[in-house]
Tab-separated table of C-alpha atoms in Angstrom:
chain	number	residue	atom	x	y	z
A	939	UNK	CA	-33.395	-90.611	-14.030
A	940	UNK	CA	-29.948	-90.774	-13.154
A	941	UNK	CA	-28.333	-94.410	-12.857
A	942	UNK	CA	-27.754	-96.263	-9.287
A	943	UNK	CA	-25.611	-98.975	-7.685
A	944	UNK	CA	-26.760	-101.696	-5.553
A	945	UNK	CA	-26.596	-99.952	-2.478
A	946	UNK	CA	-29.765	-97.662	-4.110
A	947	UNK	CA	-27.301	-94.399	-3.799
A	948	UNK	CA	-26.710	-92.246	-7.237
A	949	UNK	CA	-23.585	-93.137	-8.990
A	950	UNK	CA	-20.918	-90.465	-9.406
A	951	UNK	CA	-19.484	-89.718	-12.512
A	952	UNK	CA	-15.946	-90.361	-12.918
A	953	UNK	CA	-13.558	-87.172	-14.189
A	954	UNK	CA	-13.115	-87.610	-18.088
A	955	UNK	CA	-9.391	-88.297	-18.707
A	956	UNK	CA	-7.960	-85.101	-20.332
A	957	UNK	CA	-6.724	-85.417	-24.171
A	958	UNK	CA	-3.107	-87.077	-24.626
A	959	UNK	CA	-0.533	-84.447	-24.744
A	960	UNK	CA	-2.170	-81.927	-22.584
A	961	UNK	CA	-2.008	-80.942	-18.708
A	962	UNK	CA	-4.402	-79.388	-16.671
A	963	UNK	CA	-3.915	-76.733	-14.324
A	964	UNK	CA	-3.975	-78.042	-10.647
A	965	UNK	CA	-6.470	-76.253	-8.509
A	966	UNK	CA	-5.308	-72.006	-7.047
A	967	UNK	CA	-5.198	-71.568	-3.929
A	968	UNK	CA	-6.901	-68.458	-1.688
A	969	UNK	CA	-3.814	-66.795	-1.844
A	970	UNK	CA	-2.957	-66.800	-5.579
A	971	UNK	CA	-6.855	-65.818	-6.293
A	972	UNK	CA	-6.668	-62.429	-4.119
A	973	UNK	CA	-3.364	-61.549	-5.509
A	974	UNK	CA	-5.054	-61.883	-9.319
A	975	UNK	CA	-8.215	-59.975	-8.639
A	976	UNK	CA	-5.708	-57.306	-6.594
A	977	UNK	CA	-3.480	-57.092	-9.758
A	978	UNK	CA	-5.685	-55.715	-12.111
A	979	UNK	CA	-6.160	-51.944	-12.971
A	980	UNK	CA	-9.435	-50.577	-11.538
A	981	UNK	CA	-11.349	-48.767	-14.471
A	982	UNK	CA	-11.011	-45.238	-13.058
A	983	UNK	CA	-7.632	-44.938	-12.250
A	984	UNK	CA	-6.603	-43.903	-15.722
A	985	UNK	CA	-8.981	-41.464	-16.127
A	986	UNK	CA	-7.831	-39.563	-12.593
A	987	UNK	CA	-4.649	-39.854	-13.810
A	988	UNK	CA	-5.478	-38.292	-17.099
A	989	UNK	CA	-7.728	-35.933	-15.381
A	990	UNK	CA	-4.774	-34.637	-12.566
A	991	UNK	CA	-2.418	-34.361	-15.351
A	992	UNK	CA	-5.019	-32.190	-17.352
A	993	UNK	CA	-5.120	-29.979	-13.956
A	994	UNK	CA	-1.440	-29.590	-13.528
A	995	UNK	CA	-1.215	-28.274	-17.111
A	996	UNK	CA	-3.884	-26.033	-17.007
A	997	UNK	CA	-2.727	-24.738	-13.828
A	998	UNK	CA	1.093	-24.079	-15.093
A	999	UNK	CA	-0.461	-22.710	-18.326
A	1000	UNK	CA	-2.695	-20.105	-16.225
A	1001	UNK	CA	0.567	-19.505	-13.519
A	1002	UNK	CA	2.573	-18.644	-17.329
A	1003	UNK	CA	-0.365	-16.339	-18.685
A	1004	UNK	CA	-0.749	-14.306	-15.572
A	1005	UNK	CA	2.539	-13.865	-14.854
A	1006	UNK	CA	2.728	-12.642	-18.858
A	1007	UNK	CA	-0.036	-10.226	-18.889
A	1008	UNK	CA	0.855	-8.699	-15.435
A	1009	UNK	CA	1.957	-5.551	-16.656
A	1010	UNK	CA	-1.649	-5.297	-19.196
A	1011	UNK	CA	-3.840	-6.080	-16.092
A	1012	UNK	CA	-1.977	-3.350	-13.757
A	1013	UNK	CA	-3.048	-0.965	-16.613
A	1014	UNK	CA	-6.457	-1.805	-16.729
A	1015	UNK	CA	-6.255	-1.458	-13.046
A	1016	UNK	CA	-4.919	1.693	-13.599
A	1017	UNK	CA	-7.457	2.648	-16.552
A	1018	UNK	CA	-10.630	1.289	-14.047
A	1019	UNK	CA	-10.007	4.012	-11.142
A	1020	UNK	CA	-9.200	6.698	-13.897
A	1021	UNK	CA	-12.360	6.028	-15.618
A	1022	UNK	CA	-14.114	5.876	-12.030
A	1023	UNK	CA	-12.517	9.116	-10.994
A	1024	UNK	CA	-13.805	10.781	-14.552
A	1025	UNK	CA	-17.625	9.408	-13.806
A	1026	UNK	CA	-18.953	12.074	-11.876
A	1027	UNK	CA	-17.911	14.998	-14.477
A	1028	UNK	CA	-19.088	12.500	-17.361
A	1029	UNK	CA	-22.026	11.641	-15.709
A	1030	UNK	CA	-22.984	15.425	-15.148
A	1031	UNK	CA	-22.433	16.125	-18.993
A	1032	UNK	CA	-24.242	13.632	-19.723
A	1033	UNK	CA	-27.331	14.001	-17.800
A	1034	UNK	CA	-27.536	17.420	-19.853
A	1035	UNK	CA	-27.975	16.046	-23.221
A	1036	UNK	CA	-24.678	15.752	-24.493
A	1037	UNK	CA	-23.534	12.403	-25.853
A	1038	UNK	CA	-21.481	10.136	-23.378
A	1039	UNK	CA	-18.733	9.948	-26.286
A	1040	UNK	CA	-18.580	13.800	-26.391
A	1041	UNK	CA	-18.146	14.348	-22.831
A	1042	UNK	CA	-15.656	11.724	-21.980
A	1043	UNK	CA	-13.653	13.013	-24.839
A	1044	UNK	CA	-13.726	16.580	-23.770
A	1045	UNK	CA	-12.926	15.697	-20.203
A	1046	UNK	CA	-10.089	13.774	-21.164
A	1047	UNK	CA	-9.013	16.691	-23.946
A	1048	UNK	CA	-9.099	19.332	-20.871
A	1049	UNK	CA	-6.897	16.796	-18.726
A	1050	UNK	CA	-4.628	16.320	-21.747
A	1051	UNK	CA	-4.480	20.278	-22.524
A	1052	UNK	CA	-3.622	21.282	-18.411
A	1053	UNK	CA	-1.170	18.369	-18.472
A	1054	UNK	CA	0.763	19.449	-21.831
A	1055	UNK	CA	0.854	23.307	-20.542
A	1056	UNK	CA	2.073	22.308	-16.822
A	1057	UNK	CA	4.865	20.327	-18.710
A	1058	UNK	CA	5.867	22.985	-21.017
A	1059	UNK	CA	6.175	25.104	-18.570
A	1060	UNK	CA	8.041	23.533	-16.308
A	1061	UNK	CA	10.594	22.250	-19.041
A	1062	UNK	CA	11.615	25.540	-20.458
A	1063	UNK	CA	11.927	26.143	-16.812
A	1064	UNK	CA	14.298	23.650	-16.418
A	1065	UNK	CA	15.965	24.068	-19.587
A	1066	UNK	CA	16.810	27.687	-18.364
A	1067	UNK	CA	17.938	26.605	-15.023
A	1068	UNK	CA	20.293	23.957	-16.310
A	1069	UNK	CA	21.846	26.396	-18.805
A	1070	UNK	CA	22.184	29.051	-16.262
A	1071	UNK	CA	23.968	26.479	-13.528
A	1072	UNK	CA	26.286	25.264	-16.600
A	1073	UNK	CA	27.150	29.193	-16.883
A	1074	UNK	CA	28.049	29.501	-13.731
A	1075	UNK	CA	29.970	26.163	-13.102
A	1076	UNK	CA	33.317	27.900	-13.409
A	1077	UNK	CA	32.588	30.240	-10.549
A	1078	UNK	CA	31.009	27.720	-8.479
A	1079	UNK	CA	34.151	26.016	-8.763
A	1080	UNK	CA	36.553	29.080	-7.606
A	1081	UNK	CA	34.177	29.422	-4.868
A	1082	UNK	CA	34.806	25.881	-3.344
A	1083	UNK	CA	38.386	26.029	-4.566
A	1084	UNK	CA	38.956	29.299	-2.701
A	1085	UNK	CA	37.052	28.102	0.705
A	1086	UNK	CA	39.407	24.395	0.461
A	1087	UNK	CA	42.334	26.618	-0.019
A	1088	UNK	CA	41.832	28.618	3.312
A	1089	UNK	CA	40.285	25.901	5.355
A	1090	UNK	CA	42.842	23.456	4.359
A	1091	UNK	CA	46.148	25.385	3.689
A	1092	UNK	CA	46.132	23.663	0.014
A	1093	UNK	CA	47.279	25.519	-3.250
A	1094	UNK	CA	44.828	23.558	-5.359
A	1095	UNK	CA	43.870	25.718	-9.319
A	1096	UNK	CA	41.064	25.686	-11.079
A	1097	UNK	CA	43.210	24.428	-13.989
A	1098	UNK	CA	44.557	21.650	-12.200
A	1099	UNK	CA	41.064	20.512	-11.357
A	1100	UNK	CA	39.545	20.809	-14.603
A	1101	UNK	CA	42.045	19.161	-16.357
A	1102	UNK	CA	42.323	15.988	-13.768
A	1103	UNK	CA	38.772	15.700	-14.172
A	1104	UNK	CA	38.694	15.543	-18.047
A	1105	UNK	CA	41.972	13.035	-17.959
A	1106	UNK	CA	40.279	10.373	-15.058
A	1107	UNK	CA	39.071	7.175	-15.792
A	1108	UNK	CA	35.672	7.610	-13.804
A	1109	UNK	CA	35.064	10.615	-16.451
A	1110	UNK	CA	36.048	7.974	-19.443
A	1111	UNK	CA	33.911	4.783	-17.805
A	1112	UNK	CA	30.737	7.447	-17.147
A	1113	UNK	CA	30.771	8.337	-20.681
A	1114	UNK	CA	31.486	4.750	-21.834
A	1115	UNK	CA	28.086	3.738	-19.813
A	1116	UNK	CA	25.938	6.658	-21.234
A	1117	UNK	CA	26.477	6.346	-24.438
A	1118	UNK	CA	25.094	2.071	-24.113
A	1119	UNK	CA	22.539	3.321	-22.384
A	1120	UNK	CA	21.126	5.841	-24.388
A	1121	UNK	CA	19.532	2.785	-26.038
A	1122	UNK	CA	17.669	1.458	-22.812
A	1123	UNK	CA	16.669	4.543	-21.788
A	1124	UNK	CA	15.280	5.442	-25.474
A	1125	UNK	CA	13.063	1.918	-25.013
A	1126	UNK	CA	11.823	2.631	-21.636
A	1127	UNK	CA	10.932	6.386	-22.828
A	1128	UNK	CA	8.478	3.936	-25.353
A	1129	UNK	CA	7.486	1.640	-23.137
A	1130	UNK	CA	6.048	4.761	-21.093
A	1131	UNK	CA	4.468	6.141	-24.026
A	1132	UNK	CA	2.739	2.969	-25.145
A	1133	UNK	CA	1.596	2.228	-21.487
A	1134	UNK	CA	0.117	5.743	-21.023
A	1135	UNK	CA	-1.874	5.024	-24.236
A	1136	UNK	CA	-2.867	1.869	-23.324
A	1137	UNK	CA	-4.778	3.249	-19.803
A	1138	UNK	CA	-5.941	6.270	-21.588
A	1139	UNK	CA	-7.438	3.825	-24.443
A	1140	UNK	CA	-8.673	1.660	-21.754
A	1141	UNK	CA	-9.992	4.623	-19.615
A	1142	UNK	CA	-11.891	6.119	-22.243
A	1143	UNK	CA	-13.622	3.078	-23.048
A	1144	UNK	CA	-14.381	2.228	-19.173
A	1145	UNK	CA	-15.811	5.790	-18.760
A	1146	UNK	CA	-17.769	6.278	-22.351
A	1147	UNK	CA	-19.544	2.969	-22.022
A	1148	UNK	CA	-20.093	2.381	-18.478
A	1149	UNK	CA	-23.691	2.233	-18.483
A	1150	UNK	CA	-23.107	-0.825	-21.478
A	1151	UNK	CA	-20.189	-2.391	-19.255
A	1152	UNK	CA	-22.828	-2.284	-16.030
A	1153	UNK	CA	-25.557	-3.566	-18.207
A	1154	UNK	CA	-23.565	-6.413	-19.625
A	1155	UNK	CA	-22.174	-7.847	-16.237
A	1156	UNK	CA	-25.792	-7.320	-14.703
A	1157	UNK	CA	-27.092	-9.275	-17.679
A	1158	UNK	CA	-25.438	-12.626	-16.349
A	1159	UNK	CA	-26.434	-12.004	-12.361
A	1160	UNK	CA	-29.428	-12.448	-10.676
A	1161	UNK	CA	-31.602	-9.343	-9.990
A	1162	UNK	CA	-30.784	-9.409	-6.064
A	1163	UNK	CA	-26.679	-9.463	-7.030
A	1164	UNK	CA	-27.380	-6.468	-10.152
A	1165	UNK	CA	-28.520	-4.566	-7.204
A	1166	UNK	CA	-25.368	-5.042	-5.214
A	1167	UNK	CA	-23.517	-4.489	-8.226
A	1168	UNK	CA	-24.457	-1.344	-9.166
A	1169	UNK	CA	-24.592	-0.859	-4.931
A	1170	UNK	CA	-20.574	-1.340	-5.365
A	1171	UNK	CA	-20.022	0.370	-8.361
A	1172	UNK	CA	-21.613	3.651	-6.736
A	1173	UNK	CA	-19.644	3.372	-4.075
A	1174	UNK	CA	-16.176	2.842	-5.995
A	1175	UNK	CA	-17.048	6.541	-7.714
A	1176	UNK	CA	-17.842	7.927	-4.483
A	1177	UNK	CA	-14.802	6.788	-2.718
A	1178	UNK	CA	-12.406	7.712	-5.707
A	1179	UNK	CA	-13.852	10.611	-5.734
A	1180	UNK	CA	-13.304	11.675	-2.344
A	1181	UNK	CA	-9.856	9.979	-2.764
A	1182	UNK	CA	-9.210	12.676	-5.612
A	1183	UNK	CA	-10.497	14.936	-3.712
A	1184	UNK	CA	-8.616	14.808	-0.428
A	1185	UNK	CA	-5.039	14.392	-2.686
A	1186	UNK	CA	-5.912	17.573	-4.461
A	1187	UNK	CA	-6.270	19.762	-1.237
A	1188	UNK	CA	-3.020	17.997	0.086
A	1189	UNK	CA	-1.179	19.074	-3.315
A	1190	UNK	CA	-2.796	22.396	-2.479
A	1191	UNK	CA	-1.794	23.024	0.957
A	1192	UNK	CA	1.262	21.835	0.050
A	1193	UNK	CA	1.788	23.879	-3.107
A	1194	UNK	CA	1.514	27.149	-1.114
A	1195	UNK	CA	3.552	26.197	1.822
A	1196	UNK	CA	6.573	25.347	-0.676
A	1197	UNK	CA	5.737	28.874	-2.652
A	1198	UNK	CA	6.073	30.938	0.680
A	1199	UNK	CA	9.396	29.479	1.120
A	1200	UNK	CA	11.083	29.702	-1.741
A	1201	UNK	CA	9.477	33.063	-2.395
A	1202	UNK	CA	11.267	34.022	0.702
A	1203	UNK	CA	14.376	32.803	0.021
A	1204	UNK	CA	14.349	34.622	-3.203
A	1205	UNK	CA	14.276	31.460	-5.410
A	1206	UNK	CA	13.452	32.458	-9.334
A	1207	UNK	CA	10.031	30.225	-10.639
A	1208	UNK	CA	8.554	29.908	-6.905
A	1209	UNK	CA	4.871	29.450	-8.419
A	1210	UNK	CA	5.580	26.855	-10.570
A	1211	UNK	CA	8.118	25.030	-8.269
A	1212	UNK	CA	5.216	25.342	-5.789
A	1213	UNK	CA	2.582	23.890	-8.017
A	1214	UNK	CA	5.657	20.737	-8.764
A	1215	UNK	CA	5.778	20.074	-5.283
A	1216	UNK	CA	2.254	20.289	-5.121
A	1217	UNK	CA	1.263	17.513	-7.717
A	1218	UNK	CA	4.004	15.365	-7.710
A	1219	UNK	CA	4.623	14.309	-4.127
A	1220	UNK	CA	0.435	13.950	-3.974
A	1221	UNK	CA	0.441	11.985	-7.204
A	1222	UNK	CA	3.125	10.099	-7.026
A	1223	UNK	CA	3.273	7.916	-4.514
A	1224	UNK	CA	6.641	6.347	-2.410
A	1225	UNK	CA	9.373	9.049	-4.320
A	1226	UNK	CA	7.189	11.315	-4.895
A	1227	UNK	CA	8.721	13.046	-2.036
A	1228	UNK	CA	11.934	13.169	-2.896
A	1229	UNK	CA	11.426	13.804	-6.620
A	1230	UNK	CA	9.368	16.553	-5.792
A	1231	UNK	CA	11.976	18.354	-3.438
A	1232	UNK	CA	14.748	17.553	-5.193
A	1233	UNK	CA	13.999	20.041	-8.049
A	1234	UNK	CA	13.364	22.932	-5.741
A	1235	UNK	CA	16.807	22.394	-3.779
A	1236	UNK	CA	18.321	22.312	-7.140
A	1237	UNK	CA	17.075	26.042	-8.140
A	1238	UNK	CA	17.614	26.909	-4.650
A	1239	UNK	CA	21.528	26.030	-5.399
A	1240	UNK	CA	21.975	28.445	-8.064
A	1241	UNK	CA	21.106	31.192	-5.759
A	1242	UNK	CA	22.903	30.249	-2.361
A	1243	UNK	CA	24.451	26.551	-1.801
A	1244	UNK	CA	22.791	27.091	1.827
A	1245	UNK	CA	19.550	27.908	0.111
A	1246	UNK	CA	19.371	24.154	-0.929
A	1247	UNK	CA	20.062	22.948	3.069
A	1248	UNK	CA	17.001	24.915	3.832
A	1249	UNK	CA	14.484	23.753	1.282
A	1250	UNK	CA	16.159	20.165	2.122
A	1251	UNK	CA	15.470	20.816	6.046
A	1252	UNK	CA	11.988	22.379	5.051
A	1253	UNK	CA	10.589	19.417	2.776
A	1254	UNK	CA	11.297	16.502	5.308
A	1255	UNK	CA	9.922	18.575	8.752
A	1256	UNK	CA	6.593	19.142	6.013
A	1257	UNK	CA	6.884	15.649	5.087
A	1258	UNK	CA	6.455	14.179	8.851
A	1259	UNK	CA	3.913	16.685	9.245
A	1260	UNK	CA	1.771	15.518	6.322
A	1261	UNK	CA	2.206	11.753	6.995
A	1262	UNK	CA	1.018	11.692	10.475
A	1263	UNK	CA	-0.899	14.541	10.816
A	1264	UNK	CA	-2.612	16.268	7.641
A	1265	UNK	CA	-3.451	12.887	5.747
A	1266	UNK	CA	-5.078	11.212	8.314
A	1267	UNK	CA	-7.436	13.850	9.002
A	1268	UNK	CA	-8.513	14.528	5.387
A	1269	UNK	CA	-8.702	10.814	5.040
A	1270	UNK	CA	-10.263	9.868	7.131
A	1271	UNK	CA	-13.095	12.622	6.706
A	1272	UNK	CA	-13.244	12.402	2.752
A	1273	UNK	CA	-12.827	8.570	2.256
A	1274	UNK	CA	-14.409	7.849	5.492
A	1275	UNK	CA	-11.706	5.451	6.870
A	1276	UNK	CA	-9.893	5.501	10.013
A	1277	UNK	CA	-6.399	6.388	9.170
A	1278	UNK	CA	-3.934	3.734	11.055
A	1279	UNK	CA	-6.123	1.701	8.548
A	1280	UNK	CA	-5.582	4.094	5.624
A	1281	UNK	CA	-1.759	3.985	6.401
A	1282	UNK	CA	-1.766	-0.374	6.269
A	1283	UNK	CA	-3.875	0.226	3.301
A	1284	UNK	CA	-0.832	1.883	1.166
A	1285	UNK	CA	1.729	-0.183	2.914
A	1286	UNK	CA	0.304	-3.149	1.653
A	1287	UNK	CA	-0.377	-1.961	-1.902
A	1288	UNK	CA	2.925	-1.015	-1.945
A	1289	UNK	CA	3.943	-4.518	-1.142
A	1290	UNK	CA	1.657	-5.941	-3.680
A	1291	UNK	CA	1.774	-4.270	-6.694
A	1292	UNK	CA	4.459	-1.191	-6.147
A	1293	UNK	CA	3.564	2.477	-6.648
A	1294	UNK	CA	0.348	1.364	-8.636
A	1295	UNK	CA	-0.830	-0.652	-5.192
A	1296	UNK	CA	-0.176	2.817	-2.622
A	1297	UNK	CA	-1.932	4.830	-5.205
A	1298	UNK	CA	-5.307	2.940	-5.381
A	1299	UNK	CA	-4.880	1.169	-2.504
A	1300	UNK	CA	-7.151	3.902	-0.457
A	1301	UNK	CA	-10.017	3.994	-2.880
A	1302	UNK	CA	-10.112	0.202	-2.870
A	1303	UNK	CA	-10.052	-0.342	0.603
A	1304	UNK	CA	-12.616	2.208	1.183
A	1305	UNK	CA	-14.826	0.834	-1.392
A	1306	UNK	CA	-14.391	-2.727	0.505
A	1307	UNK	CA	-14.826	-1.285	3.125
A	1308	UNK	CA	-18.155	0.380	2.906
A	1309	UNK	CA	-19.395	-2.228	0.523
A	1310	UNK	CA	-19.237	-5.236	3.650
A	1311	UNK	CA	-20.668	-2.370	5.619
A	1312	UNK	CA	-24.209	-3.391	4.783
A	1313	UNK	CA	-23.388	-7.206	5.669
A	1314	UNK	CA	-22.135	-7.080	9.294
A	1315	UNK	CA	-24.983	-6.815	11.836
A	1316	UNK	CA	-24.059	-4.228	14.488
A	1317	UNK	CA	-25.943	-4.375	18.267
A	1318	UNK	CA	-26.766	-0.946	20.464
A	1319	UNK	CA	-23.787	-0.500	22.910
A	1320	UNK	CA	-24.305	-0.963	26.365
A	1321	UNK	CA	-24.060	2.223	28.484
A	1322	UNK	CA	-21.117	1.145	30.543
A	1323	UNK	CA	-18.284	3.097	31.670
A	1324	UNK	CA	-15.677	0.853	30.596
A	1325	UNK	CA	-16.858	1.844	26.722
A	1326	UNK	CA	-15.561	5.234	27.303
A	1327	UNK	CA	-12.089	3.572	28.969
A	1328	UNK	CA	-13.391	4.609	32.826
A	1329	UNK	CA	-12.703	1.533	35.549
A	1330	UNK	CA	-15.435	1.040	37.720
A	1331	UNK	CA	-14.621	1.587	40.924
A	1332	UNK	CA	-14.409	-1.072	43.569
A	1333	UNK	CA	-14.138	-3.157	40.652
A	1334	UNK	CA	-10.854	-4.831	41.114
A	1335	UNK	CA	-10.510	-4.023	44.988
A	1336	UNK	CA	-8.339	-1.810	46.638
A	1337	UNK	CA	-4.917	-0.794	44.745
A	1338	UNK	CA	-1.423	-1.992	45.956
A	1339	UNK	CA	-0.631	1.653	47.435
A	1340	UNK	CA	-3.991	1.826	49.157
A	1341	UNK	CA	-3.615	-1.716	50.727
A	1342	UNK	CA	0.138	-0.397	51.356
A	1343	UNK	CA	-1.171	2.742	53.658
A	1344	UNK	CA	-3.730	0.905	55.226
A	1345	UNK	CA	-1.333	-1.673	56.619
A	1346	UNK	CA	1.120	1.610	57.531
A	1347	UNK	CA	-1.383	2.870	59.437
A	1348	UNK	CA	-1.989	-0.638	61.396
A	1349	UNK	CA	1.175	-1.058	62.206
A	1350	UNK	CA	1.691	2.410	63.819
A	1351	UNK	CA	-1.591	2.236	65.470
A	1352	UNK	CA	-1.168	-1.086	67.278
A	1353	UNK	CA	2.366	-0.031	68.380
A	1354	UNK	CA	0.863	3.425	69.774
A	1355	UNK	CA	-2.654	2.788	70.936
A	1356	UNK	CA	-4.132	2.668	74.362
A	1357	UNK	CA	-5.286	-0.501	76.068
A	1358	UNK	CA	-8.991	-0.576	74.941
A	1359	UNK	CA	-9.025	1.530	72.246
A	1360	UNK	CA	-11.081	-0.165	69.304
A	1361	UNK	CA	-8.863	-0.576	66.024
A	1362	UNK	CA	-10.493	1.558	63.409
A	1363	UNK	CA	-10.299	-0.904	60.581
A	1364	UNK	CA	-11.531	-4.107	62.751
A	1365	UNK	CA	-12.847	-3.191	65.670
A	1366	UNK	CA	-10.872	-5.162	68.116
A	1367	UNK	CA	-9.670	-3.427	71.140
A	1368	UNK	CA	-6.203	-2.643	71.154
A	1369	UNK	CA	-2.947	-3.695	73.089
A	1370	UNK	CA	0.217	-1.989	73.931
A	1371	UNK	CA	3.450	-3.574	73.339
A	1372	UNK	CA	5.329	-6.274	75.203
A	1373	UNK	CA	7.786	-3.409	76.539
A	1374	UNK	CA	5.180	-1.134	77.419
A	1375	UNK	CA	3.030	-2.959	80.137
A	1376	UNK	CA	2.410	-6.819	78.753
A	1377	UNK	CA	4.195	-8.163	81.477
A	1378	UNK	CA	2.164	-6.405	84.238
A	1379	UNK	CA	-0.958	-8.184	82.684
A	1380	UNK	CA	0.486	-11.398	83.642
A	1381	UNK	CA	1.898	-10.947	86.657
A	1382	UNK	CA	-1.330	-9.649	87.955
């Protein structure tokens, strides 16, 4: 029981003194307590900070990766549509009892055997044609010498020319420059070989297993997305496909139109200059064009300098014609897209990932296209004249020139009608003029 004074209240304990030699710490106020408890590092900030600095790394190392494997994902790109464009033949082959292996490999060993011939050919033609134009420099150059001479009243020789040429500096520098870059051109020529066996690797592969690439990615998927899958996948060999297909009758039509012109000129090799034109505008997309046509013209110069005008004049007007007229229409009937969207389609590929983009960018789109196709839930269309760009009539009242006649006619009418005479549009009786017999009214 705790002790008590006198008074019968409990006694308080007096504070024991502290120990000689020692202070103790007068009492914190509010103030000081907040800014202690404030001051101390809550338990998850290092962590975030740990955990955002993980992210930022991570997210420059994947930035550095991409940007370093760019040019191996464009080919497997590349190798994806080839393979896709190579599944129907495949497939057919395969469905007869011949191994997938087999067939892919003899597909791709006819492709390889057309392309090698097509090549040959065409580079002993061009070997010939360079040989003859080098033949016939010297009287190329009398001919323009002799036309200056006339047209100009100069006494310019062939000699002069020839040797002012071999004694110039821009002959000296031009050599200079080709003979350093016969070293980048010799590592581009290998860069181009070791790309084209990269997709063809990669192509192979794609189009030899594709039922074991389709069965591994369904393996991790639901069965409701495997259906859509293989849904997509179908559709991607359709639409390349018809892609293929519509870029193959274009390199047709235009292989024959080129061969009926230089056949008509007289050019030498107009089948196979034809069958150039043909592939490598379709094929190649952006300079395609003008690689194409600039071979032709060339030939066409050996025969008659105005010879190359006219295949230059006759490859842009079929140009224009193609662009906005030809590929739309086979387009949009093979790949089943409309074709101001086929045209963005290419521009944008372009912009995105250069010739590669504008070549697949069709197929892609189309794919995309009919893929969402399923998802968006279309309504019946109202029958409504509007739909078919008709304005109902009475609509949007009458029009400014028909509200313009009908007050024409008002005005003349109240200036020449009769006393009584109803107004056709409302009715009223009429009134002549002030001048005409107003004043006689009042008078009366």
């Amino acid at each position: 029981m705790a002790p008590t004074d006198d008074t019968g209240q409990t006694a308080q304990q007096a504070p024991q003194a502290p120990p000689s030699g020692m202070t103790t710490p007068g009492p914190r106020s509010p103030a000081e307590g907040a800014a202690g408890v404030g001051a101390r590092m809550p338990r998850w900030l290092p962590r975030a900070m740990v955990l955002a600095l993980a992210l930022v790394a991570a997210f420059q190392l994947g930035s550095w990766a991409f940007h370093q494997l760019t040019g191996l994902l464009i080919n497997i790109l590349i190798a994806f549509f080839l393979a896709l464009a190579i599944e129907p033949a495949v497939s057919r082959m395969a469905a007869r009892g011949m191994r997938r292996g087999l067939a892919t490999f003899l597909v791709f060993l006819g492709l390889m055997i057309l392309t090698a011939g097509f090549v040959t050919l065409l580079g002993s033609m061009l070997a010939g044609q360079i040989i003859k134009m080098v033949e016939g420099f010297p009287q190329y150059l009398d001919s323009v010498i002799h036309w200056v001479n006339q047209t100009f009243h100069t006494k310019l020789r062939r000699v002069d020319v020839q040797e002012g040429l071999l004694h110039s500096d821009w002959l000296r520098k031009y050599a200079q420059n080709s003979a350093a870059g016969v070293l980048d051109v010799s590592a581009q020529v290998l860069g181009g070989l070791f790309q084209l066996l990269t997709v063809t690797l990669f192509s192979f592969y794609f189009a030899a297993d594709g039922p074991r690439l389709r069965r591994a990615i369904c393996s991790v998927l639901p069965p409701a997305r495997q259906t859509e899958v293989l849904r997509a996948w179908e559709i991607a060999v359709d639409k390349t496909g018809g892609y293929l297909y519509s870029r193959g009758l274009m390199a047709l039509i235009s292989g024959i139109a080129h061969y009926i012109l230089l056949q008509a000129l007289g050019v030498p090799y107009a089948p196979v200059l034809g069958v150039w034109v043909g592939l490598v505008s379709q094929f190649i997309p952006t300079i395609g064009t003008y690689l194409a046509g600039a071979l032709p013209m060339l030939i066409a110069f050996t025969v008659a300098p105005w010879y190359a005008v006219w295949v230059l004049v006759f490859v842009v007007i079929y140009q224009q014609f193609e662009n906005y007229m030809l590929q739309p229409k086979l387009t949009s009937k093979t790949v089943d897209i409309h074709p101001a969207v086929a045209f963005g389609s290419v521009i944008a590929g372009t912009a995105l990932l250069g010739a590669v983009g504008a070549l697949i960018a069709i197929p892609a789109v189309a794919t995309l296209q009919a893929f969402l196709g399923a998802y968006v839930k279309r309504y019946a269309v109202t029958d409504d004249p509007r739909v078919h760009g008709h304005r109902r009539r009475g609509s949007g009242g009458p029009g400014p020139l028909t509200r313009a006649r009908r007050l024409w006619s008002r005005q003349a009418g109240t200036e020449e009608r009769d006393p009584g005479t109803a107004d056709p549009e409302t009715g009223e009786p009429g009134t002549r003029g002030a001048g005409e017999g107003g004043g006689s009214s009042l008078n009366t």
